[in-house]
PDB file of C-alpha atoms in Angstrom:
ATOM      1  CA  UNK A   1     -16.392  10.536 -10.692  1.00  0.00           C
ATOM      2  CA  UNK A   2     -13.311  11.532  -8.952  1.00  0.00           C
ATOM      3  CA  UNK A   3     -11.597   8.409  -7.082  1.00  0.00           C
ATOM      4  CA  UNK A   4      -9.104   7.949  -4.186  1.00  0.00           C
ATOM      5  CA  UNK A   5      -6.388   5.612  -6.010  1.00  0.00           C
ATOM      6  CA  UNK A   6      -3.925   3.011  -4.389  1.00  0.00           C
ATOM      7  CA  UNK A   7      -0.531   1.704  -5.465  1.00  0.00           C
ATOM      8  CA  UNK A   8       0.419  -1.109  -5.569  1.00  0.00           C
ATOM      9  CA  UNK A   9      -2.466  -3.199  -5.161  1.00  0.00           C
ATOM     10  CA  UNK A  10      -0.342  -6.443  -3.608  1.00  0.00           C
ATOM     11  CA  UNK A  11       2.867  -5.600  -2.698  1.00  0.00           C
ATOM     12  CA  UNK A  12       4.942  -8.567  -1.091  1.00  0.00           C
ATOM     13  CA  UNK A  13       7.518  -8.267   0.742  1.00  0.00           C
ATOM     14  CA  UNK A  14       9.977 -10.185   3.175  1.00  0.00           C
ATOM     15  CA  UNK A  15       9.946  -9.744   7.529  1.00  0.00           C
ATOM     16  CA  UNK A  16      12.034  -7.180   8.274  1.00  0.00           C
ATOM     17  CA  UNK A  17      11.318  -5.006   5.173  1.00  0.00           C
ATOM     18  CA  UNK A  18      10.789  -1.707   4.531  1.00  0.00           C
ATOM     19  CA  UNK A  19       7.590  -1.138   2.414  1.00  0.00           C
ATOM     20  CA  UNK A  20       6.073   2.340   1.659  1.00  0.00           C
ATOM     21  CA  UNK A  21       1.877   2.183   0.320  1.00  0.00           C
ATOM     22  CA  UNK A  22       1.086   4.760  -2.183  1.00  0.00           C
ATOM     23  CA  UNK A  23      -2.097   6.804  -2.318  1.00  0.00           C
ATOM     24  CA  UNK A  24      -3.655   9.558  -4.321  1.00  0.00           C
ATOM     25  CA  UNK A  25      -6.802  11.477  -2.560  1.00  0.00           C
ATOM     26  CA  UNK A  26      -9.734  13.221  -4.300  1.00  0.00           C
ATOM     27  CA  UNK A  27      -7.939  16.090  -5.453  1.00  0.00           C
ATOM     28  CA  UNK A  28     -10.124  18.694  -3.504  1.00  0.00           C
ATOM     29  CA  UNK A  29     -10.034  16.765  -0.399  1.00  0.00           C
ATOM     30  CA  UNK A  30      -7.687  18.124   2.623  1.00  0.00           C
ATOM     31  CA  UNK A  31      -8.067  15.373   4.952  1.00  0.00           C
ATOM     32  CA  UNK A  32      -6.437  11.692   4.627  1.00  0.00           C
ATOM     33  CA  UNK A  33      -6.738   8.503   6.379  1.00  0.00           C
ATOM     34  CA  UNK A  34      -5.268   5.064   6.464  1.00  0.00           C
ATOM     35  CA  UNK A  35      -7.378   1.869   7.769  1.00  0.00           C
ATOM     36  CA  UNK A  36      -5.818  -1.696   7.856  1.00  0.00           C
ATOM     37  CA  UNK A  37      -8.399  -4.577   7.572  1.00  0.00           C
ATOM     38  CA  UNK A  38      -6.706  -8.105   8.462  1.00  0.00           C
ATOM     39  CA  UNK A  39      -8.210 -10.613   5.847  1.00  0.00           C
ATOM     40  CA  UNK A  40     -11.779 -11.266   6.725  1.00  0.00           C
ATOM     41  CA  UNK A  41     -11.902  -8.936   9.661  1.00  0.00           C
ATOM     42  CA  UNK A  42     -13.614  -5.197  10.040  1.00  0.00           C
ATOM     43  CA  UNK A  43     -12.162  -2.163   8.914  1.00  0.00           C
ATOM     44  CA  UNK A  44      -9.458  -0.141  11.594  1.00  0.00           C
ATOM     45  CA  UNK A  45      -8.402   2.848  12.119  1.00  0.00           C
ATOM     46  CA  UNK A  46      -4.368   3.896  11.878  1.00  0.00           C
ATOM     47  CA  UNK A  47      -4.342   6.755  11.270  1.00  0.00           C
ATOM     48  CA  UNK A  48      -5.891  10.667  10.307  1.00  0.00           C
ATOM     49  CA  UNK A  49      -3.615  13.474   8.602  1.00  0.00           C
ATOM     50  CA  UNK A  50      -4.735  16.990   7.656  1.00  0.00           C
ATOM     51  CA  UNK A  51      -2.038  20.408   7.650  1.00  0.00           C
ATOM     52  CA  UNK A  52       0.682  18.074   6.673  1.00  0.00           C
ATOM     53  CA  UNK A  53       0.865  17.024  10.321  1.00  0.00           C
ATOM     54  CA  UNK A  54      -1.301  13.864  12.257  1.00  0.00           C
ATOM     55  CA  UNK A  55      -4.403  14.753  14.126  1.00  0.00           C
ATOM     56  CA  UNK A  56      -5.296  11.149  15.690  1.00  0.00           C
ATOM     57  CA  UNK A  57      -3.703   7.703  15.492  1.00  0.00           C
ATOM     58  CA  UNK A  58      -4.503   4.632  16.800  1.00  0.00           C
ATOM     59  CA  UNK A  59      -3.055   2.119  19.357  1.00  0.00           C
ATOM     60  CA  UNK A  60      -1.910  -0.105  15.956  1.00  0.00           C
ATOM     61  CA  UNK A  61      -0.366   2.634  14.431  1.00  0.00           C
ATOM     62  CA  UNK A  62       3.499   2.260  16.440  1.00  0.00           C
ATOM     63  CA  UNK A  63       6.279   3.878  15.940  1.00  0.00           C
ATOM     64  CA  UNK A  64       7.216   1.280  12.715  1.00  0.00           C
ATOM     65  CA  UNK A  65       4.605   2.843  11.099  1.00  0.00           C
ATOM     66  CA  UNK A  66       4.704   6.693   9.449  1.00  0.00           C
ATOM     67  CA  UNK A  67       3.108   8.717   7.346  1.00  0.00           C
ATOM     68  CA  UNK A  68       3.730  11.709   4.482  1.00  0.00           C
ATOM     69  CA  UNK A  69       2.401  13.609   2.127  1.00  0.00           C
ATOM     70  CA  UNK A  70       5.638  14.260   0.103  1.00  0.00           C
ATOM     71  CA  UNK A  71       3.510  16.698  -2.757  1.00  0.00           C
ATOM     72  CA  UNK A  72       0.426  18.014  -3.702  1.00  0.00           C
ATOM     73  CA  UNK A  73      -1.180  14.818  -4.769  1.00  0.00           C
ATOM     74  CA  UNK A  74       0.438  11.269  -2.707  1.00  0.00           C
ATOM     75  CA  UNK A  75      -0.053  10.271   0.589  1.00  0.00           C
ATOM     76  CA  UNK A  76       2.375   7.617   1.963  1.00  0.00           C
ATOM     77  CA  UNK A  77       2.167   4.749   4.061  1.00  0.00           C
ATOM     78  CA  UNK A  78       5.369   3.199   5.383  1.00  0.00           C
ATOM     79  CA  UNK A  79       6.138   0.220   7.601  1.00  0.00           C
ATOM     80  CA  UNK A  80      10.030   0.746   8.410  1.00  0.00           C
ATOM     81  CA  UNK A  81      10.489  -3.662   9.039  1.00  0.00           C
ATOM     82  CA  UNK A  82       7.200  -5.448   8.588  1.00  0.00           C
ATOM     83  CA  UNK A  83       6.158  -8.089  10.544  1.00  0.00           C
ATOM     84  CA  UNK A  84       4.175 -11.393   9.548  1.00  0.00           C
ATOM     85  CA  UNK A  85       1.029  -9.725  11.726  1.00  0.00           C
ATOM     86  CA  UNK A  86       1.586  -7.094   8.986  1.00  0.00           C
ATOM     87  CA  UNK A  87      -0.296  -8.838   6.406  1.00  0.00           C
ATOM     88  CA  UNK A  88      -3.634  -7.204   5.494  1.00  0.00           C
ATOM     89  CA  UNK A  89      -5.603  -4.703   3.079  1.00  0.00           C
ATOM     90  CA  UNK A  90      -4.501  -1.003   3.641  1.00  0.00           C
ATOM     91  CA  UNK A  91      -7.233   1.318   2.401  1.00  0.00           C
ATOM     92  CA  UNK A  92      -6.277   4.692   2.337  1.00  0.00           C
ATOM     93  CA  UNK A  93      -9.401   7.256   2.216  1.00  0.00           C
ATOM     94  CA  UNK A  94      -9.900  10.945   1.812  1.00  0.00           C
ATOM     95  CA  UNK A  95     -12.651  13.398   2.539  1.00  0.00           C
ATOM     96  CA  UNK A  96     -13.104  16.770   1.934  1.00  0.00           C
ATOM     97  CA  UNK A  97     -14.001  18.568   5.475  1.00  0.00           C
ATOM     98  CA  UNK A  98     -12.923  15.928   8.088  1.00  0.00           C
ATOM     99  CA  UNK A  99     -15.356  15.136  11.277  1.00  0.00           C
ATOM    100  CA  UNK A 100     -18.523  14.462  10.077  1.00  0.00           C
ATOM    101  CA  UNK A 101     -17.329  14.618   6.042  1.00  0.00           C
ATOM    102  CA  UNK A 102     -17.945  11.478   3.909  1.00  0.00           C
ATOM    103  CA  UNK A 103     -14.635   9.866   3.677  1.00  0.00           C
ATOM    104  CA  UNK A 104     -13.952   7.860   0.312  1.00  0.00           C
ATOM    105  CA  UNK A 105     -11.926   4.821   0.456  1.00  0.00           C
ATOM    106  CA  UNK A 106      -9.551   3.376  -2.472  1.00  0.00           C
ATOM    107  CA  UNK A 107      -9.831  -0.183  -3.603  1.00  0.00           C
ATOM    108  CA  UNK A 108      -6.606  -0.988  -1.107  1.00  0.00           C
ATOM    109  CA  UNK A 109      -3.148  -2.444  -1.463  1.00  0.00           C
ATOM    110  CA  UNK A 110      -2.828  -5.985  -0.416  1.00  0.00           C
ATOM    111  CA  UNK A 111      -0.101  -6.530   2.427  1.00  0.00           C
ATOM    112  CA  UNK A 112       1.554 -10.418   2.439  1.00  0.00           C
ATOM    113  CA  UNK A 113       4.900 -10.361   4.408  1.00  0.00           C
ATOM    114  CA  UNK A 114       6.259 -13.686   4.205  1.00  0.00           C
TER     115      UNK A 114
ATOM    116  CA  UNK B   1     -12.836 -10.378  20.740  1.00  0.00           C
ATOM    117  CA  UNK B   2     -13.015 -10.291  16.846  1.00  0.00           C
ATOM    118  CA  UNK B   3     -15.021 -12.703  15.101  1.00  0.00           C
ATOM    119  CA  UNK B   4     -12.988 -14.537  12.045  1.00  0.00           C
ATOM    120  CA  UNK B   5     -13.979 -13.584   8.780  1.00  0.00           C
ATOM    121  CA  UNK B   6     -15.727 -17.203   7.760  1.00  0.00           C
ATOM    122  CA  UNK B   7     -18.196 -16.554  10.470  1.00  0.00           C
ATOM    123  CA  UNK B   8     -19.461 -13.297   9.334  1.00  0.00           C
ATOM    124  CA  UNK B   9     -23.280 -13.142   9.937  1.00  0.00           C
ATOM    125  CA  UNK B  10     -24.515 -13.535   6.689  1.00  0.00           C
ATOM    126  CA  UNK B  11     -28.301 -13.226   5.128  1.00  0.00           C
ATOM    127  CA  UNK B  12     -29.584 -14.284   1.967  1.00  0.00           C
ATOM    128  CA  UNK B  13     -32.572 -12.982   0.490  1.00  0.00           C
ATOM    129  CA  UNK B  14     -34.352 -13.183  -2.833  1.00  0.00           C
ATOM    130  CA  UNK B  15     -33.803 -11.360  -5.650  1.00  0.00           C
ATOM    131  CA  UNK B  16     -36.719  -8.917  -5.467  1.00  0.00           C
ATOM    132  CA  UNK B  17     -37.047  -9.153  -1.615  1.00  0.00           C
ATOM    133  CA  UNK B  18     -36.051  -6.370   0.881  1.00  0.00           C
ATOM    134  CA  UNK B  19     -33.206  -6.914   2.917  1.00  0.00           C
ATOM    135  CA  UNK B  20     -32.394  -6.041   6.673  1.00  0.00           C
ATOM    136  CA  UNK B  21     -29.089  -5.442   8.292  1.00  0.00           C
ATOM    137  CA  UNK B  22     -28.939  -4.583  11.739  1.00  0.00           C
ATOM    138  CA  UNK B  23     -26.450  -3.673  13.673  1.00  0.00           C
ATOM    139  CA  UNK B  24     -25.822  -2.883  17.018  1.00  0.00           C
ATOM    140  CA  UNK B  25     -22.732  -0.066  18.577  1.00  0.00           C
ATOM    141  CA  UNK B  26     -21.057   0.636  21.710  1.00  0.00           C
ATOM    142  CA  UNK B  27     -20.694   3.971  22.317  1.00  0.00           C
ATOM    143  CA  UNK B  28     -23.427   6.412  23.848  1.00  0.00           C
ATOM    144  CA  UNK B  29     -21.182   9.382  22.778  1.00  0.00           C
ATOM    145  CA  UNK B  30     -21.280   8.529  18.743  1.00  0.00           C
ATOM    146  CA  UNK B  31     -23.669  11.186  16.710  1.00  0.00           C
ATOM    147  CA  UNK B  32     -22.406  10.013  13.640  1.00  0.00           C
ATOM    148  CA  UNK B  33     -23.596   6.684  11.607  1.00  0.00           C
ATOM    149  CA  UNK B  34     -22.600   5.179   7.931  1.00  0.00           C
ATOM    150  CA  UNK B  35     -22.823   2.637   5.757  1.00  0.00           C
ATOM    151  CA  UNK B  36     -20.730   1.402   4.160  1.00  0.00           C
ATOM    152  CA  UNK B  37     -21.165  -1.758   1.102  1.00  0.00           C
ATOM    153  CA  UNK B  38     -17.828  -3.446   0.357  1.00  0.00           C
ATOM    154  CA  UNK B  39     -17.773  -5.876  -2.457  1.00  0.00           C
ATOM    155  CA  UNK B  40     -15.424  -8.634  -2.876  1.00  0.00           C
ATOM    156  CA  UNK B  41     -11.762  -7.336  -3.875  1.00  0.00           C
ATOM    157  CA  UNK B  42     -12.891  -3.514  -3.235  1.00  0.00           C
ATOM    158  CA  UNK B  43     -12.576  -0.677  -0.780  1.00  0.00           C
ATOM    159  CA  UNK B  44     -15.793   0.484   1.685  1.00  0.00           C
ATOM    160  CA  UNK B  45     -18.285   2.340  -0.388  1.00  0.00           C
ATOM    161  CA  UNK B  46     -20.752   4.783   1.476  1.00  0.00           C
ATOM    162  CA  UNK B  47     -24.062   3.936   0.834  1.00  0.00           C
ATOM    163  CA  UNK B  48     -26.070   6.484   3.477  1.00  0.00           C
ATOM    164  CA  UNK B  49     -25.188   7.994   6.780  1.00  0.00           C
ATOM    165  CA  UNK B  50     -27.434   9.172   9.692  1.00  0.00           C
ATOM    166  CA  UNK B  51     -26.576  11.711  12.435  1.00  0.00           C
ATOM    167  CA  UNK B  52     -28.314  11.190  15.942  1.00  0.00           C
ATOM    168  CA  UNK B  53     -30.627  13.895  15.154  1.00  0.00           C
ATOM    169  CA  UNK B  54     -32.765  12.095  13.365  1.00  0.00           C
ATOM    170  CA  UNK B  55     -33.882   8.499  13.390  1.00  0.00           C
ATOM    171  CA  UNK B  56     -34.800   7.754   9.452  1.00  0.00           C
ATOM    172  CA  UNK B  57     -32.862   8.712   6.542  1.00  0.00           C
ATOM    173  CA  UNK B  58     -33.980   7.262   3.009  1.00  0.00           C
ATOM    174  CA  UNK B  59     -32.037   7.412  -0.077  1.00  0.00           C
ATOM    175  CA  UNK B  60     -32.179   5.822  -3.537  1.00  0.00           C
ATOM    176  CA  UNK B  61     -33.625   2.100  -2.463  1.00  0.00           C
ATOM    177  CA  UNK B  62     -32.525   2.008   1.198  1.00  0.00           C
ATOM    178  CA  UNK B  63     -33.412   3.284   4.127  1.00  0.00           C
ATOM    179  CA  UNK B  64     -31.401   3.457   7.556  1.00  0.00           C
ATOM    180  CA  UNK B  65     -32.673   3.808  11.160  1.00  0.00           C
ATOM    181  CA  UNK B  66     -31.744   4.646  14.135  1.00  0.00           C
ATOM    182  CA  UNK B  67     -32.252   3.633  17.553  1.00  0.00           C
ATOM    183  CA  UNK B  68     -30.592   5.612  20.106  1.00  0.00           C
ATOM    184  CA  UNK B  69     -32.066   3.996  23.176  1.00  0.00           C
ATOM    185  CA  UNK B  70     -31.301   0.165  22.317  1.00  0.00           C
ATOM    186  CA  UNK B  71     -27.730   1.691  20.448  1.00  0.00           C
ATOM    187  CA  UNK B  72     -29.165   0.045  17.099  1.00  0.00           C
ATOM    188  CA  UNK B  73     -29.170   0.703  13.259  1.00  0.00           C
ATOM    189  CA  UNK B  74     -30.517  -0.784  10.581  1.00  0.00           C
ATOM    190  CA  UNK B  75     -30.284  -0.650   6.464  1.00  0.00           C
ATOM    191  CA  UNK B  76     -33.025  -1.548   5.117  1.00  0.00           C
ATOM    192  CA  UNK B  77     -32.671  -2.118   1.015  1.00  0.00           C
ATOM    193  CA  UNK B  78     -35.823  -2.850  -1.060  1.00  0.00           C
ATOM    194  CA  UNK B  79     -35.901  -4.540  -3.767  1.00  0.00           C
ATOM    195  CA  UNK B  80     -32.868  -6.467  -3.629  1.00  0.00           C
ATOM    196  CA  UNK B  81     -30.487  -6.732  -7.010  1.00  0.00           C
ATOM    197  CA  UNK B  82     -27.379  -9.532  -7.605  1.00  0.00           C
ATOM    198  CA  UNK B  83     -25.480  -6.554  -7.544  1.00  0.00           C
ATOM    199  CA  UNK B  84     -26.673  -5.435  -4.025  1.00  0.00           C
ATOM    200  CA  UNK B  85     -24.052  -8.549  -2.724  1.00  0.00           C
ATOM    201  CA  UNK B  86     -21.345  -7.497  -0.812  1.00  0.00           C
ATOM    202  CA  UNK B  87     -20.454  -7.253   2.986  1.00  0.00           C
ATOM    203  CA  UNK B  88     -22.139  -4.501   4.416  1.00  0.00           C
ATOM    204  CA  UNK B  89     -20.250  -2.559   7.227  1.00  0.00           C
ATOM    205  CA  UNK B  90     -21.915   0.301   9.720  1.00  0.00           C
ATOM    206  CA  UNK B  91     -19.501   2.837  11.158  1.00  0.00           C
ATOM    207  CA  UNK B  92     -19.553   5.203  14.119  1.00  0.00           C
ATOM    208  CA  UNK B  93     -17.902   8.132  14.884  1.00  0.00           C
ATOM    209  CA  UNK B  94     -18.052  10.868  18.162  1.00  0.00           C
ATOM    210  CA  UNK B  95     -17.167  14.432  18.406  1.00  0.00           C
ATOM    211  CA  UNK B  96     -13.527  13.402  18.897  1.00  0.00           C
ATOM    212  CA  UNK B  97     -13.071  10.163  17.822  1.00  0.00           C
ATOM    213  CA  UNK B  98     -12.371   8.063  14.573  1.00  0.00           C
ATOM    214  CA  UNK B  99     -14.247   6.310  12.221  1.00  0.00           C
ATOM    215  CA  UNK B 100     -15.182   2.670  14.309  1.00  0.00           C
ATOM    216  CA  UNK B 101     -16.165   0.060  11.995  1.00  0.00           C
ATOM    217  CA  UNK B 102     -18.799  -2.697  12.929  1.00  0.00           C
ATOM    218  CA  UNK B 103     -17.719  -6.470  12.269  1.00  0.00           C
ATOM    219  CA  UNK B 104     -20.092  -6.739   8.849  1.00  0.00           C
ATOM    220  CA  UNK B 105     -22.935  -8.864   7.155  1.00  0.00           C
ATOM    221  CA  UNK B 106     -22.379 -10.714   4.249  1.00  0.00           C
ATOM    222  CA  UNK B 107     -25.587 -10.202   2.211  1.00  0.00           C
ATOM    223  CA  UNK B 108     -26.216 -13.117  -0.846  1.00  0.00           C
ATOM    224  CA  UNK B 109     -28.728 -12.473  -3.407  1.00  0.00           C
ATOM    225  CA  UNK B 110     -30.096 -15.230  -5.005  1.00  0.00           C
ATOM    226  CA  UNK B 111     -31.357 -14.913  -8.575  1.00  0.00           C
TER     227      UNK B 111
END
Protein backbone atom coordinates (compact mmCIF):
# COMPACT_ATOMS: atom_id res chain seq x y z
CA UNK A 1 0.00 0.00 0.00
CA UNK A 2 1.47 3.20 -1.05
CA UNK A 3 2.81 5.32 2.09
CA UNK A 4 3.61 9.01 2.80
CA UNK A 5 7.37 8.63 4.16
CA UNK A 6 9.33 10.99 6.63
CA UNK A 7 13.03 11.72 7.06
CA UNK A 8 14.61 11.81 9.57
CA UNK A 9 12.56 10.39 12.15
CA UNK A 10 14.43 12.44 15.27
CA UNK A 11 16.44 14.99 14.15
CA UNK A 12 18.18 17.09 17.02
CA UNK A 13 19.36 20.02 16.74
CA UNK A 14 20.74 23.14 18.74
CA UNK A 15 18.49 26.85 19.35
CA UNK A 16 19.19 28.87 16.72
CA UNK A 17 19.52 26.14 14.03
CA UNK A 18 18.53 25.70 10.81
CA UNK A 19 16.73 22.30 10.29
CA UNK A 20 14.92 21.27 7.04
CA UNK A 21 12.11 17.92 7.57
CA UNK A 22 11.98 15.69 4.64
CA UNK A 23 8.85 14.14 3.18
CA UNK A 24 7.80 11.95 0.33
CA UNK A 25 3.81 12.01 -0.57
CA UNK A 26 1.75 9.20 -2.17
CA UNK A 27 3.05 9.51 -5.49
CA UNK A 28 -0.40 10.30 -7.16
CA UNK A 29 -1.32 12.74 -4.59
CA UNK A 30 -1.19 16.68 -5.57
CA UNK A 31 -1.91 18.12 -2.33
CA UNK A 32 0.58 18.28 0.85
CA UNK A 33 0.32 19.22 4.37
CA UNK A 34 2.41 19.67 7.44
CA UNK A 35 0.86 19.29 11.16
CA UNK A 36 3.06 19.77 14.33
CA UNK A 37 1.80 17.84 17.45
CA UNK A 38 3.71 19.07 20.76
CA UNK A 39 4.38 15.78 22.79
CA UNK A 40 1.15 14.57 24.22
CA UNK A 41 -0.99 17.25 22.70
CA UNK A 42 -3.58 17.10 19.49
CA UNK A 43 -2.62 17.27 16.08
CA UNK A 44 -2.20 21.18 14.32
CA UNK A 45 -2.36 22.53 11.41
CA UNK A 46 0.85 24.57 9.68
CA UNK A 47 0.41 24.40 6.80
CA UNK A 48 -1.45 23.23 3.08
CA UNK A 49 0.54 23.32 -0.39
CA UNK A 50 -0.86 22.34 -3.79
CA UNK A 51 0.49 24.15 -7.51
CA UNK A 52 3.85 24.49 -5.96
CA UNK A 53 2.51 27.53 -4.12
CA UNK A 54 0.59 27.66 -0.28
CA UNK A 55 -3.13 27.71 -0.18
CA UNK A 56 -3.69 28.13 3.79
CA UNK A 57 -1.35 28.41 6.78
CA UNK A 58 -1.85 28.73 10.16
CA UNK A 59 -1.21 31.35 12.93
CA UNK A 60 1.97 28.83 14.07
CA UNK A 61 3.28 28.68 10.83
CA UNK A 62 5.63 32.36 11.02
CA UNK A 63 7.76 33.59 8.89
CA UNK A 64 10.79 31.06 10.47
CA UNK A 65 8.99 28.51 9.02
CA UNK A 66 8.85 27.62 4.93
CA UNK A 67 8.01 25.24 2.76
CA UNK A 68 9.13 23.50 -0.88
CA UNK A 69 8.66 21.04 -3.04
CA UNK A 70 12.17 21.12 -4.67
CA UNK A 71 11.13 17.87 -7.33
CA UNK A 72 8.67 15.60 -8.30
CA UNK A 73 8.69 13.49 -5.23
CA UNK A 74 9.98 15.66 -1.61
CA UNK A 75 8.23 18.07 0.20
CA UNK A 76 10.29 20.19 2.67
CA UNK A 77 9.86 21.52 5.94
CA UNK A 78 12.30 24.14 7.21
CA UNK A 79 12.65 26.06 10.46
CA UNK A 80 15.37 28.85 9.50
CA UNK A 81 16.61 29.11 13.79
CA UNK A 82 14.55 26.79 15.94
CA UNK A 83 13.43 27.59 19.10
CA UNK A 84 13.13 25.32 22.36
CA UNK A 85 9.01 25.70 21.80
CA UNK A 86 10.11 23.99 18.54
CA UNK A 87 10.25 20.62 19.91
CA UNK A 88 7.47 18.29 18.69
CA UNK A 89 6.34 15.51 16.05
CA UNK A 90 6.02 16.99 12.46
CA UNK A 91 3.73 14.78 10.39
CA UNK A 92 3.67 15.62 6.99
CA UNK A 93 0.44 14.17 5.02
CA UNK A 94 -0.75 14.00 1.48
CA UNK A 95 -4.04 13.45 -0.24
CA UNK A 96 -5.02 13.09 -3.54
CA UNK A 97 -7.95 15.81 -4.28
CA UNK A 98 -7.62 18.27 -1.32
CA UNK A 99 -10.99 19.59 0.60
CA UNK A 100 -12.87 16.83 1.48
CA UNK A 101 -9.96 14.08 0.19
CA UNK A 102 -8.62 11.59 2.79
CA UNK A 103 -5.32 12.95 3.74
CA UNK A 104 -2.59 10.24 4.75
CA UNK A 105 -0.17 11.08 7.36
CA UNK A 106 3.61 9.69 7.66
CA UNK A 107 4.86 8.18 10.85
CA UNK A 108 6.56 11.88 11.67
CA UNK A 109 10.00 13.23 12.41
CA UNK A 110 10.69 13.87 16.00
CA UNK A 111 11.73 17.64 16.74
CA UNK A 112 14.13 18.07 20.19
CA UNK A 113 15.95 21.49 20.04
CA UNK A 114 18.06 21.65 22.95
CA UNK B 1 -6.75 25.92 26.84
CA UNK B 2 -5.04 22.56 25.87
CA UNK B 3 -5.23 19.75 28.10
CA UNK B 4 -1.57 18.03 28.80
CA UNK B 5 -1.07 14.87 27.29
CA UNK B 6 -1.08 12.67 30.80
CA UNK B 7 -4.62 13.73 31.23
CA UNK B 8 -5.98 12.49 28.05
CA UNK B 9 -9.50 11.01 28.67
CA UNK B 10 -8.86 7.57 28.49
CA UNK B 11 -11.34 4.30 28.45
CA UNK B 12 -10.60 0.84 28.94
CA UNK B 13 -12.72 -1.82 27.84
CA UNK B 14 -12.54 -5.58 27.54
CA UNK B 15 -11.20 -7.45 25.04
CA UNK B 16 -14.36 -8.55 23.23
CA UNK B 17 -16.44 -5.50 24.41
CA UNK B 18 -17.55 -2.55 22.17
CA UNK B 19 -16.02 0.59 22.70
CA UNK B 20 -17.40 4.29 22.61
CA UNK B 21 -15.58 7.46 21.88
CA UNK B 22 -17.35 10.54 21.84
CA UNK B 23 -16.45 13.59 21.01
CA UNK B 24 -17.76 16.83 20.94
CA UNK B 25 -16.68 20.09 18.10
CA UNK B 26 -16.98 23.69 17.88
CA UNK B 27 -17.85 24.79 14.77
CA UNK B 28 -21.52 24.92 13.25
CA UNK B 29 -19.91 25.55 9.78
CA UNK B 30 -17.81 22.00 9.66
CA UNK B 31 -19.52 19.33 7.04
CA UNK B 32 -16.67 17.28 7.23
CA UNK B 33 -15.80 14.55 10.13
CA UNK B 34 -12.79 11.80 10.54
CA UNK B 35 -11.25 9.56 12.50
CA UNK B 36 -8.41 9.17 12.96
CA UNK B 37 -6.46 6.00 15.34
CA UNK B 38 -2.87 6.93 16.23
CA UNK B 39 -0.82 4.30 17.89
CA UNK B 40 2.07 4.87 20.04
CA UNK B 41 5.27 6.10 17.95
CA UNK B 42 3.01 6.49 14.63
CA UNK B 43 1.34 9.06 12.44
CA UNK B 44 -2.85 9.57 12.44
CA UNK B 45 -4.41 6.73 10.59
CA UNK B 46 -8.02 7.29 9.10
CA UNK B 47 -10.24 4.91 10.31
CA UNK B 48 -13.87 6.38 8.82
CA UNK B 49 -15.13 9.80 8.01
CA UNK B 50 -18.73 11.21 7.94
CA UNK B 51 -20.01 14.26 6.01
CA UNK B 52 -23.02 16.25 7.62
CA UNK B 53 -25.28 14.68 5.23
CA UNK B 54 -25.72 11.84 6.88
CA UNK B 55 -25.72 10.85 10.52
CA UNK B 56 -24.38 6.97 10.46
CA UNK B 57 -21.61 5.65 8.53
CA UNK B 58 -20.45 1.91 9.27
CA UNK B 59 -17.37 0.35 8.08
CA UNK B 60 -15.39 -2.82 8.81
CA UNK B 61 -16.14 -3.11 12.87
CA UNK B 62 -16.97 0.54 13.64
CA UNK B 63 -19.47 2.69 13.25
CA UNK B 64 -19.50 6.66 13.56
CA UNK B 65 -22.40 9.07 14.29
CA UNK B 66 -23.28 12.16 14.03
CA UNK B 67 -25.10 14.65 15.89
CA UNK B 68 -25.47 17.91 14.32
CA UNK B 69 -27.76 19.53 16.83
CA UNK B 70 -25.70 18.76 20.18
CA UNK B 71 -22.21 19.24 17.68
CA UNK B 72 -21.36 15.48 18.71
CA UNK B 73 -19.67 12.32 17.17
CA UNK B 74 -19.11 9.18 18.19
CA UNK B 75 -16.95 5.85 17.05
CA UNK B 76 -18.35 3.17 18.05
CA UNK B 77 -15.92 -0.17 17.57
CA UNK B 78 -17.35 -3.66 18.31
CA UNK B 79 -15.66 -6.18 19.30
CA UNK B 80 -12.69 -4.69 20.68
CA UNK B 81 -8.99 -6.32 19.74
CA UNK B 82 -5.37 -5.51 21.76
CA UNK B 83 -4.61 -4.11 18.61
CA UNK B 84 -7.60 -1.65 18.57
CA UNK B 85 -5.22 0.47 21.42
CA UNK B 86 -4.17 3.62 20.42
CA UNK B 87 -5.33 7.32 20.93
CA UNK B 88 -8.15 7.96 18.91
CA UNK B 89 -8.45 11.55 17.40
CA UNK B 90 -11.80 13.10 15.52
CA UNK B 91 -11.15 15.88 13.03
CA UNK B 92 -13.25 18.62 11.47
CA UNK B 93 -13.02 20.47 8.58
CA UNK B 94 -15.45 23.48 6.75
CA UNK B 95 -15.77 24.56 3.25
CA UNK B 96 -12.70 26.77 3.75
CA UNK B 97 -10.95 25.73 6.52
CA UNK B 98 -8.23 23.11 7.65
CA UNK B 99 -8.20 19.94 9.09
CA UNK B 100 -9.03 20.79 13.22
CA UNK B 101 -8.04 18.02 15.34
CA UNK B 102 -9.97 17.10 18.63
CA UNK B 103 -7.75 16.67 21.91
CA UNK B 104 -8.00 12.51 21.76
CA UNK B 105 -8.99 9.34 23.87
CA UNK B 106 -6.64 6.97 24.86
CA UNK B 107 -8.46 3.62 24.42
CA UNK B 108 -6.73 0.38 26.60
CA UNK B 109 -7.76 -3.03 25.79
CA UNK B 110 -7.40 -5.41 28.28
CA UNK B 111 -6.81 -9.05 27.35
Amino acid sequence: EPEVTQTPSHQVTQMGQEVILRCVPISNHLYFYWYRQILGQKVEFLVSFYNNEISEKSEIFDDQFSVERPDGSNFTLKIRSTKLEDSAMYFCASSALGGRDIQYFGAGTRLSVL
Amino acid sequence: GESVGLHLPTLSVQEGDNSIINCAYSNSASDYFIWYKQESGKGPQFIIDIRSNMDKRQGQRVTVLLNKTVKHLSLQIAATQPGDSAVYFCAENGRNTPLVFGKGTRLSVIA
